[in-house]
């Protein structure tokens, strides 16, 4: 029922075959929410699935719970939180046919009692694409993408938690 496809402009998300298509200027028919923050365009959801804890797929109109831009449904994503213990993971994938390298990982560590941090990243680089230009001999697309997320939690008191999150992403697709 859920399809997420990457195209050259953005991600196309559809539930039960209902989606917004390739027009990057339109709001998505499927609302994407990451930690409660709405991402209205498909281009904003490119790195939404990086270092996640849970994903909820809500089919059908979700206007009552999530607002008017959820005609086909909603995807509610919760990212992983900083931990009290040192944790980490790295994953590297290589596709020789396209000379594509994908890496992703995270590091979560406490800085002191009551202060926890987490850093997550994802990259993808493709040198040889799957379309060959017969005139120049070059292969396209050449893709360079990265996304990073830093989050911190600070226990101000026993009843008060301060959370901070910074996220940045960039991609070039030639």
PDB file of C-alpha atoms in Angstrom:
ATOM      1  CA  UNK A   1       0.000   0.000   0.000  1.00  0.00           C
ATOM      2  CA  UNK A   2       2.946   2.366   0.532  1.00  0.00           C
ATOM      3  CA  UNK A   3       5.357   3.318  -2.253  1.00  0.00           C
ATOM      4  CA  UNK A   4       8.328   5.668  -1.980  1.00  0.00           C
ATOM      5  CA  UNK A   5      10.214   6.262  -5.222  1.00  0.00           C
ATOM      6  CA  UNK A   6      13.171   8.548  -5.795  1.00  0.00           C
ATOM      7  CA  UNK A   7      13.209  10.636  -8.925  1.00  0.00           C
ATOM      8  CA  UNK A   8      15.496  13.416 -10.062  1.00  0.00           C
ATOM      9  CA  UNK A   9      13.610  16.192  -8.280  1.00  0.00           C
ATOM     10  CA  UNK A  10      12.254  14.636  -5.099  1.00  0.00           C
ATOM     11  CA  UNK A  11      10.763  11.538  -3.523  1.00  0.00           C
ATOM     12  CA  UNK A  12       7.351  10.449  -4.753  1.00  0.00           C
ATOM     13  CA  UNK A  13       5.249   9.027  -1.932  1.00  0.00           C
ATOM     14  CA  UNK A  14       1.903   7.341  -2.478  1.00  0.00           C
ATOM     15  CA  UNK A  15      -0.470   5.291  -0.369  1.00  0.00           C
ATOM     16  CA  UNK A  16      -2.942   2.993  -2.143  1.00  0.00           C
ATOM     17  CA  UNK A  17      -1.811   4.530  -5.445  1.00  0.00           C
ATOM     18  CA  UNK A  18      -2.706   8.102  -4.444  1.00  0.00           C
ATOM     19  CA  UNK A  19       0.168  10.586  -4.599  1.00  0.00           C
ATOM     20  CA  UNK A  20       1.158  13.993  -5.917  1.00  0.00           C
ATOM     21  CA  UNK A  21       3.328  12.930  -8.841  1.00  0.00           C
ATOM     22  CA  UNK A  22       6.564  14.613  -9.892  1.00  0.00           C
ATOM     23  CA  UNK A  23       5.530  18.248  -9.479  1.00  0.00           C
ATOM     24  CA  UNK A  24       7.919  19.560  -6.812  1.00  0.00           C
ATOM     25  CA  UNK A  25       5.790  22.667  -6.255  1.00  0.00           C
ATOM     26  CA  UNK A  26       2.763  20.759  -4.955  1.00  0.00           C
ATOM     27  CA  UNK A  27       2.160  19.747  -1.369  1.00  0.00           C
ATOM     28  CA  UNK A  28       2.331  15.989  -0.985  1.00  0.00           C
ATOM     29  CA  UNK A  29      -0.905  14.021  -0.817  1.00  0.00           C
ATOM     30  CA  UNK A  30       0.830  11.868   1.776  1.00  0.00           C
ATOM     31  CA  UNK A  31       1.935  14.007   4.709  1.00  0.00           C
ATOM     32  CA  UNK A  32       5.374  13.192   6.107  1.00  0.00           C
ATOM     33  CA  UNK A  33       5.991  14.023   9.758  1.00  0.00           C
ATOM     34  CA  UNK A  34       9.410  13.567  11.359  1.00  0.00           C
ATOM     35  CA  UNK A  35       9.352  13.923  15.147  1.00  0.00           C
ATOM     36  CA  UNK A  36       6.105  15.869  14.813  1.00  0.00           C
ATOM     37  CA  UNK A  37       7.445  18.321  12.207  1.00  0.00           C
ATOM     38  CA  UNK A  38       5.583  18.423   8.884  1.00  0.00           C
ATOM     39  CA  UNK A  39       7.617  18.033   5.696  1.00  0.00           C
ATOM     40  CA  UNK A  40       5.307  19.256   2.988  1.00  0.00           C
ATOM     41  CA  UNK A  41       7.397  18.644  -0.126  1.00  0.00           C
ATOM     42  CA  UNK A  42       8.801  15.368  -1.411  1.00  0.00           C
ATOM     43  CA  UNK A  43      12.259  16.915  -1.597  1.00  0.00           C
ATOM     44  CA  UNK A  44      12.179  17.407   2.187  1.00  0.00           C
ATOM     45  CA  UNK A  45      11.654  13.712   2.861  1.00  0.00           C
ATOM     46  CA  UNK A  46      14.832  12.477   1.108  1.00  0.00           C
ATOM     47  CA  UNK A  47      16.636  11.792   4.402  1.00  0.00           C
ATOM     48  CA  UNK A  48      13.576  11.329   6.617  1.00  0.00           C
ATOM     49  CA  UNK A  49      14.281   7.608   7.017  1.00  0.00           C
ATOM     50  CA  UNK A  50      17.792   8.096   8.402  1.00  0.00           C
ATOM     51  CA  UNK A  51      18.398   6.641  11.900  1.00  0.00           C
ATOM     52  CA  UNK A  52      14.771   5.999  12.778  1.00  0.00           C
ATOM     53  CA  UNK A  53      13.181   4.353  15.815  1.00  0.00           C
ATOM     54  CA  UNK A  54       9.600   3.871  14.560  1.00  0.00           C
ATOM     55  CA  UNK A  55       7.488   4.443  11.460  1.00  0.00           C
ATOM     56  CA  UNK A  56       3.687   4.645  11.393  1.00  0.00           C
ATOM     57  CA  UNK A  57       1.844   4.477   8.076  1.00  0.00           C
ATOM     58  CA  UNK A  58      -1.686   5.879   8.390  1.00  0.00           C
ATOM     59  CA  UNK A  59      -3.853   5.120   5.359  1.00  0.00           C
ATOM     60  CA  UNK A  60      -6.693   7.309   4.181  1.00  0.00           C
ATOM     61  CA  UNK A  61      -7.429  10.978   4.915  1.00  0.00           C
ATOM     62  CA  UNK A  62      -5.863  12.099   8.197  1.00  0.00           C
ATOM     63  CA  UNK A  63      -7.165  15.671   8.303  1.00  0.00           C
ATOM     64  CA  UNK A  64      -8.495  15.401  11.854  1.00  0.00           C
ATOM     65  CA  UNK A  65      -5.163  14.358  13.362  1.00  0.00           C
ATOM     66  CA  UNK A  66      -2.583  15.858  10.992  1.00  0.00           C
ATOM     67  CA  UNK A  67      -4.223  18.640   8.992  1.00  0.00           C
ATOM     68  CA  UNK A  68      -5.512  19.297   5.490  1.00  0.00           C
ATOM     69  CA  UNK A  69      -2.486  18.085   3.469  1.00  0.00           C
ATOM     70  CA  UNK A  70      -2.949  14.404   4.239  1.00  0.00           C
ATOM     71  CA  UNK A  71      -5.516  13.372   1.630  1.00  0.00           C
ATOM     72  CA  UNK A  72      -3.976   9.953   0.947  1.00  0.00           C
ATOM     73  CA  UNK A  73      -2.591   9.368   4.426  1.00  0.00           C
ATOM     74  CA  UNK A  74       0.358  10.182   6.608  1.00  0.00           C
ATOM     75  CA  UNK A  75       3.754   8.794   7.503  1.00  0.00           C
ATOM     76  CA  UNK A  76       4.711   9.493  11.100  1.00  0.00           C
ATOM     77  CA  UNK A  77       8.440   8.935  11.672  1.00  0.00           C
ATOM     78  CA  UNK A  78      10.170   9.027  15.043  1.00  0.00           C
ATOM     79  CA  UNK A  79      13.954   9.281  14.951  1.00  0.00           C
ATOM     80  CA  UNK A  80      16.203   7.447  17.380  1.00  0.00           C
ATOM     81  CA  UNK A  81      16.984   9.321  20.568  1.00  0.00           C
ATOM     82  CA  UNK A  82      20.317   9.759  22.336  1.00  0.00           C
ATOM     83  CA  UNK A  83      21.129   6.942  24.764  1.00  0.00           C
ATOM     84  CA  UNK A  84      22.716   6.690  28.218  1.00  0.00           C
ATOM     85  CA  UNK A  85      25.286   4.181  26.934  1.00  0.00           C
ATOM     86  CA  UNK A  86      27.864   4.347  24.155  1.00  0.00           C
ATOM     87  CA  UNK A  87      26.378   2.893  20.950  1.00  0.00           C
ATOM     88  CA  UNK A  88      27.386   3.091  17.327  1.00  0.00           C
ATOM     89  CA  UNK A  89      26.994   1.507  13.930  1.00  0.00           C
ATOM     90  CA  UNK A  90      28.426   1.945  10.437  1.00  0.00           C
ATOM     91  CA  UNK A  91      27.136   0.408   7.215  1.00  0.00           C
ATOM     92  CA  UNK A  92      28.856   0.580   3.832  1.00  0.00           C
ATOM     93  CA  UNK A  93      27.292  -0.697   0.593  1.00  0.00           C
ATOM     94  CA  UNK A  94      29.062  -0.802  -2.755  1.00  0.00           C
ATOM     95  CA  UNK A  95      27.431  -1.404  -6.158  1.00  0.00           C
ATOM     96  CA  UNK A  96      30.213  -2.042  -8.703  1.00  0.00           C
ATOM     97  CA  UNK A  97      27.989  -1.691 -11.775  1.00  0.00           C
ATOM     98  CA  UNK A  98      27.322   1.998 -11.070  1.00  0.00           C
ATOM     99  CA  UNK A  99      30.410   2.611  -8.907  1.00  0.00           C
ATOM    100  CA  UNK A 100      28.002   3.597  -6.123  1.00  0.00           C
ATOM    101  CA  UNK A 101      28.990   3.811  -2.475  1.00  0.00           C
ATOM    102  CA  UNK A 102      26.363   4.265   0.243  1.00  0.00           C
ATOM    103  CA  UNK A 103      27.335   4.780   3.865  1.00  0.00           C
ATOM    104  CA  UNK A 104      25.244   5.328   6.930  1.00  0.00           C
ATOM    105  CA  UNK A 105      25.805   5.212  10.622  1.00  0.00           C
ATOM    106  CA  UNK A 106      25.308   6.710  14.018  1.00  0.00           C
ATOM    107  CA  UNK A 107      27.126   7.350  17.276  1.00  0.00           C
ATOM    108  CA  UNK A 108      25.239   7.874  20.512  1.00  0.00           C
ATOM    109  CA  UNK A 109      27.084   8.754  23.710  1.00  0.00           C
ATOM    110  CA  UNK A 110      26.469  10.385  27.059  1.00  0.00           C
ATOM    111  CA  UNK A 111      28.657  13.431  27.687  1.00  0.00           C
ATOM    112  CA  UNK A 112      27.950  13.456  31.435  1.00  0.00           C
ATOM    113  CA  UNK A 113      25.134  12.653  33.838  1.00  0.00           C
ATOM    114  CA  UNK A 114      22.005  14.124  32.325  1.00  0.00           C
ATOM    115  CA  UNK A 115      23.502  15.068  28.923  1.00  0.00           C
ATOM    116  CA  UNK A 116      23.154  12.660  25.986  1.00  0.00           C
ATOM    117  CA  UNK A 117      24.067  13.178  22.322  1.00  0.00           C
ATOM    118  CA  UNK A 118      23.558  11.358  19.045  1.00  0.00           C
ATOM    119  CA  UNK A 119      25.081  11.927  15.606  1.00  0.00           C
ATOM    120  CA  UNK A 120      23.730  10.167  12.496  1.00  0.00           C
ATOM    121  CA  UNK A 121      24.713  10.442   8.854  1.00  0.00           C
ATOM    122  CA  UNK A 122      23.966   9.002   5.433  1.00  0.00           C
ATOM    123  CA  UNK A 123      25.833   9.479   2.133  1.00  0.00           C
ATOM    124  CA  UNK A 124      25.499   8.200  -1.421  1.00  0.00           C
ATOM    125  CA  UNK A 125      27.883   8.803  -4.323  1.00  0.00           C
ATOM    126  CA  UNK A 126      27.347   7.397  -7.816  1.00  0.00           C
ATOM    127  CA  UNK A 127      29.991   7.952 -10.488  1.00  0.00           C
ATOM    128  CA  UNK A 128      28.514   5.860 -13.314  1.00  0.00           C
ATOM    129  CA  UNK A 129      24.789   6.125 -13.839  1.00  0.00           C
ATOM    130  CA  UNK A 130      22.496   3.782 -15.706  1.00  0.00           C
ATOM    131  CA  UNK A 131      21.863   6.044 -18.739  1.00  0.00           C
ATOM    132  CA  UNK A 132      24.619   6.284 -21.366  1.00  0.00           C
ATOM    133  CA  UNK A 133      25.006   9.363 -23.555  1.00  0.00           C
ATOM    134  CA  UNK A 134      25.855   7.944 -27.005  1.00  0.00           C
ATOM    135  CA  UNK A 135      27.491  11.186 -28.184  1.00  0.00           C
ATOM    136  CA  UNK A 136      29.771  11.996 -25.234  1.00  0.00           C
ATOM    137  CA  UNK A 137      30.130   8.449 -23.894  1.00  0.00           C
ATOM    138  CA  UNK A 138      29.350   9.596 -20.345  1.00  0.00           C
ATOM    139  CA  UNK A 139      27.002   7.764 -18.000  1.00  0.00           C
ATOM    140  CA  UNK A 140      24.366   9.631 -16.020  1.00  0.00           C
ATOM    141  CA  UNK A 141      23.170  10.427 -13.415  1.00  0.00           C
ATOM    142  CA  UNK A 142      26.110  11.299 -11.219  1.00  0.00           C
ATOM    143  CA  UNK A 143      24.775  11.559  -7.685  1.00  0.00           C
ATOM    144  CA  UNK A 144      26.342  13.102  -4.599  1.00  0.00           C
ATOM    145  CA  UNK A 145      24.133  13.133  -1.493  1.00  0.00           C
ATOM    146  CA  UNK A 146      24.636  13.502   2.226  1.00  0.00           C
ATOM    147  CA  UNK A 147      22.486  14.013   5.268  1.00  0.00           C
ATOM    148  CA  UNK A 148      23.509  14.556   8.894  1.00  0.00           C
ATOM    149  CA  UNK A 149      21.530  14.861  12.105  1.00  0.00           C
ATOM    150  CA  UNK A 150      22.773  15.864  15.545  1.00  0.00           C
ATOM    151  CA  UNK A 151      20.533  15.587  18.579  1.00  0.00           C
ATOM    152  CA  UNK A 152      21.068  16.227  22.261  1.00  0.00           C
ATOM    153  CA  UNK A 153      19.002  15.788  25.400  1.00  0.00           C
ATOM    154  CA  UNK A 154      19.711  17.577  28.661  1.00  0.00           C
ATOM    155  CA  UNK A 155      17.939  16.797  31.932  1.00  0.00           C
ATOM    156  CA  UNK A 156      17.400  20.268  33.396  1.00  0.00           C
ATOM    157  CA  UNK A 157      15.464  18.930  36.393  1.00  0.00           C
ATOM    158  CA  UNK A 158      13.878  15.587  37.225  1.00  0.00           C
ATOM    159  CA  UNK A 159      10.710  16.743  35.438  1.00  0.00           C
ATOM    160  CA  UNK A 160      12.165  18.917  32.652  1.00  0.00           C
ATOM    161  CA  UNK A 161      13.938  17.658  29.523  1.00  0.00           C
ATOM    162  CA  UNK A 162      15.549  19.986  26.984  1.00  0.00           C
ATOM    163  CA  UNK A 163      15.837  18.479  23.491  1.00  0.00           C
ATOM    164  CA  UNK A 164      17.807  19.906  20.587  1.00  0.00           C
ATOM    165  CA  UNK A 165      18.036  18.629  17.028  1.00  0.00           C
ATOM    166  CA  UNK A 166      19.947  19.928  14.001  1.00  0.00           C
ATOM    167  CA  UNK A 167      19.596  18.403  10.554  1.00  0.00           C
ATOM    168  CA  UNK A 168      21.241  19.221   7.243  1.00  0.00           C
ATOM    169  CA  UNK A 169      21.072  17.561   3.854  1.00  0.00           C
ATOM    170  CA  UNK A 170      22.392  18.273   0.392  1.00  0.00           C
ATOM    171  CA  UNK A 171      22.328  16.440  -2.894  1.00  0.00           C
ATOM    172  CA  UNK A 172      23.560  17.072  -6.398  1.00  0.00           C
ATOM    173  CA  UNK A 173      22.128  15.047  -9.234  1.00  0.00           C
ATOM    174  CA  UNK A 174      23.644  15.633 -12.669  1.00  0.00           C
TER     175      UNK A 174
END
